[in-house]
PDB file of C-alpha atoms in Angstrom:
ATOM      1  CA  MET A 202     146.134 102.377 202.924  1.00 83.00           C
ATOM      2  CA  PRO A 203     145.283 104.873 205.780  1.00 88.00           C
ATOM      3  CA  ARG A 204     143.024 107.772 205.147  1.00 88.00           C
ATOM      4  CA  SER A 205     144.925 111.037 204.857  1.00 94.00           C
ATOM      5  CA  LEU A 206     142.152 113.459 203.707  1.00 96.00           C
ATOM      6  CA  LEU A 207     138.743 114.258 204.965  1.00 97.00           C
ATOM      7  CA  THR A 208     136.090 116.307 202.954  1.00 97.00           C
ATOM      8  CA  LEU A 209     132.718 117.613 203.748  1.00 97.00           C
ATOM      9  CA  ASP A 210     130.224 120.306 202.727  1.00 95.00           C
ATOM     10  CA  THR A 211     128.031 122.664 204.851  1.00 93.00           C
ATOM     11  CA  ARG A 212     125.625 125.402 204.016  1.00 92.00           C
ATOM     12  CA  ILE A 213     127.300 128.820 203.913  1.00 89.00           C
ATOM     13  CA  CYS A 214     126.643 130.710 207.127  1.00 82.00           C
ATOM     14  CA  ASP A 215     125.642 127.551 208.898  1.00 87.00           C
ATOM     15  CA  HIS A 216     126.904 127.412 212.595  1.00 90.00           C
ATOM     16  CA  ALA A 217     128.545 124.165 211.709  1.00 92.00           C
ATOM     17  CA  GLN A 218     131.096 126.051 209.486  1.00 93.00           C
ATOM     18  CA  ALA A 219     132.704 127.665 212.459  1.00 93.00           C
ATOM     19  CA  LEU A 220     132.898 124.426 214.227  1.00 95.00           C
ATOM     20  CA  TYR A 221     134.693 122.688 211.388  1.00 97.00           C
ATOM     21  CA  LEU A 222     137.239 125.659 210.898  1.00 96.00           C
ATOM     22  CA  SER A 223     137.951 125.416 214.713  1.00 97.00           C
ATOM     23  CA  LEU A 224     138.695 121.645 214.134  1.00 97.00           C
ATOM     24  CA  GLY A 225     141.374 122.521 211.577  1.00 97.00           C
ATOM     25  CA  TYR A 226     139.173 122.205 208.216  1.00 98.00           C
ATOM     26  CA  VAL A 227     140.197 124.455 205.371  1.00 98.00           C
ATOM     27  CA  VAL A 228     137.649 126.032 202.872  1.00 97.00           C
ATOM     28  CA  ALA A 229     138.199 124.828 199.414  1.00 97.00           C
ATOM     29  CA  GLY A 230     135.467 126.714 197.599  1.00 97.00           C
ATOM     30  CA  SER A 231     131.650 126.974 197.357  1.00 96.00           C
ATOM     31  CA  ILE A 232     128.865 125.912 195.028  1.00 97.00           C
ATOM     32  CA  PRO A 233     125.819 128.263 194.700  1.00 97.00           C
ATOM     33  CA  ALA A 234     122.224 127.049 194.923  1.00 95.00           C
ATOM     34  CA  TYR A 235     123.284 123.526 196.117  1.00 93.00           C
ATOM     35  CA  ALA A 236     121.980 122.738 199.559  1.00 89.00           C
ATOM     36  CA  LEU A 237     118.206 122.810 200.497  1.00 89.00           C
ATOM     37  CA  ALA A 238     117.520 125.293 203.214  1.00 87.00           C
ATOM     38  CA  PRO A 239     116.122 123.849 206.570  1.00 85.00           C
ATOM     39  CA  ALA A 240     112.578 125.330 205.653  1.00 89.00           C
ATOM     40  CA  GLY A 241     112.778 123.469 202.385  1.00 88.00           C
ATOM     41  CA  ASP A 242     111.822 126.682 200.483  1.00 93.00           C
ATOM     42  CA  ARG A 243     115.091 127.615 198.653  1.00 93.00           C
ATOM     43  CA  LEU A 244     118.545 126.325 197.702  1.00 95.00           C
ATOM     44  CA  ASP A 245     121.440 127.897 199.597  1.00 94.00           C
ATOM     45  CA  ALA A 246     125.183 127.865 198.662  1.00 95.00           C
ATOM     46  CA  THR A 247     127.353 125.271 200.236  1.00 95.00           C
ATOM     47  CA  THR A 248     130.945 125.478 201.336  1.00 96.00           C
ATOM     48  CA  ILE A 249     133.319 122.540 200.523  1.00 97.00           C
ATOM     49  CA  MET A 250     135.888 121.966 203.205  1.00 98.00           C
ATOM     50  CA  TYR A 251     138.804 119.492 203.765  1.00 98.00           C
ATOM     51  CA  LYS A 252     141.289 118.461 206.362  1.00 98.00           C
ATOM     52  CA  GLN A 253     144.540 116.687 205.770  1.00 97.00           C
ATOM     53  CA  LEU A 254     145.285 114.046 208.442  1.00 94.00           C
TER      54      LEU A 254
END
């Protein structure tokens, strides 16, 4: 069966989020304190996104 849905998550306010939106991904929601910040000193919220193929 061919794939019909892609999902991903990215930290809220990450530059990648704008890229995914420009590629047609849709924001499904967010999870607070889920993704480790690059400095490793805190947990950031993450945005869940999807794209139907």
